[in-house]
């Protein structure tokens, strides 16, 4: 984990928040590369669960909701952790995390447990009084439940169908840590899938498989994923069944995503507390009922950490360490880097023209400093799948080389074929499938110097 944290900091994936003030505990800022990686993860999720499906629609609900939402959802009462305080140093601890009945920091005596609500509280408007208390949402889910009827009425979707949402959630976690794994401000990608009661079991299995496949299709190794069924005693207050998709993070197996069968709990609660019926009229059977909800709930930051961990690799090439991220091209922050072999003006002018053309289609870097070997390694270290090298021959033959990150193999292709060739390679075509006029250029591993 330390290696990853340091690489992420050094190369501009993730910085400690407010770093010049000493950082803010458990808050992180995504830098120029991190913001691209995170955006690509969210886009891949949205494409898979909204764009490519006729039975899903999206939503972007506000973070601050009516305070009664949290009464109805059970969060005011049940979204708590048992907390103890050291009578000597006054540090607070999550009771569940302690193995001994003394302060892990100073060995002092601990108070009895008390329940600590993890929602962030603030005030709406200028007067700080009880009537104006609002909460930052601890999950995006409630925005989808309270908009269920709005979505049915405006989209005319029939069961089974789902709503998807990506957005920030906030939890005043007692213990945070392990980099971006657990923080107090984080992003979720949640699906609420509404089904006819009685069909919930099969839809649960369906979504479990669909979500597992999403991770492996984007490169997470099968052996680093496993399922964990929640025991009856640990189920959340709303859940009939929960299975976690766990990932083998550097600190051990831990939850990446949870799939829950929330039954009719949420729609029933919001009907009761709002006084508005959230029943669904089934035209096929002419019945009214509350749909059951299957909820695949993933963390954007945890997914980002899992994709970083899984893609990280080190190997020795020509006696030197090569560090690289094997990101799937869909997730890589930059897809291509354009590298003129030297800083000579005629070469950089041609390289800049190529960059200008390619960046109409993808995130493309342009790097001009250091030896070509060092520049290849810099791109490997940020997971760029392809480098395009412009050399002196390019000025004569109008051809450039494409160098593949994972194999370091190179082909040479006419500039006129470059865009289409890169498009095919980014979509997974073998490097040695050549465009008209192309040739295999280099198959030996290159040195960094
Ligand atoms: N609506 C259901 C729900 O929120 P959850 O298991 O509490 O369920 C779902 O959270 C996902 O959100 C988790 O699997 C995790 O990926 C992410 N998540 C939860 N708390 C987090 C935190 N403090 N920091 C980062 N990610 C978190």
Short mmCIF file of C-alpha atoms in Angstrom, two decimals, residues 148 158-161 193-204 261 263-264 280-294:
data_model
loop_
_atom_site.label_atom_id
_atom_site.label_comp_id
_atom_site.label_asym_id
_atom_site.label_seq_id
_atom_site.Cartn_x
_atom_site.Cartn_y
_atom_site.Cartn_z
CA UNK A 148 -39.67 6.37 -7.54
CA UNK A 158 -42.69 -0.86 -16.18
CA UNK A 159 -41.30 -3.39 -13.69
CA UNK A 160 -38.68 -4.66 -13.58
CA UNK A 161 -36.66 -1.48 -14.02
CA UNK A 193 -33.72 -2.13 -9.16
CA UNK A 194 -37.50 -2.40 -8.63
CA UNK A 195 -39.05 -5.84 -9.10
CA UNK A 196 -42.29 -7.69 -8.53
CA UNK A 197 -42.25 -9.40 -5.08
CA UNK A 198 -41.53 -13.08 -5.59
CA UNK A 199 -39.06 -12.41 -8.43
CA UNK A 200 -36.54 -10.75 -6.07
CA UNK A 201 -34.49 -13.93 -5.52
CA UNK A 202 -33.68 -14.40 -9.19
CA UNK A 203 -32.98 -10.68 -9.71
CA UNK A 204 -30.62 -10.74 -6.74
CA UNK A 261 -32.35 -7.27 -1.15
CA UNK A 263 -37.57 -5.89 0.01
CA UNK A 264 -40.36 -3.31 0.31
CA UNK A 280 -47.09 0.50 -8.31
CA UNK A 281 -50.02 -0.35 -10.53
CA UNK A 282 -49.34 -3.56 -12.41
CA UNK A 283 -51.25 -3.32 -15.70
CA UNK A 284 -50.70 -7.02 -16.46
CA UNK A 285 -52.42 -8.27 -13.29
CA UNK A 286 -54.40 -5.13 -12.39
CA UNK A 287 -52.89 -5.23 -8.88
CA UNK A 288 -51.35 -2.47 -6.74
CA UNK A 289 -48.30 -3.35 -4.70
CA UNK A 290 -45.00 -2.04 -3.34
CA UNK A 291 -42.15 -3.34 -5.49
CA UNK A 292 -39.16 -5.04 -3.87
CA UNK A 293 -35.77 -3.48 -4.40
CA UNK A 294 -32.46 -5.10 -5.29
#
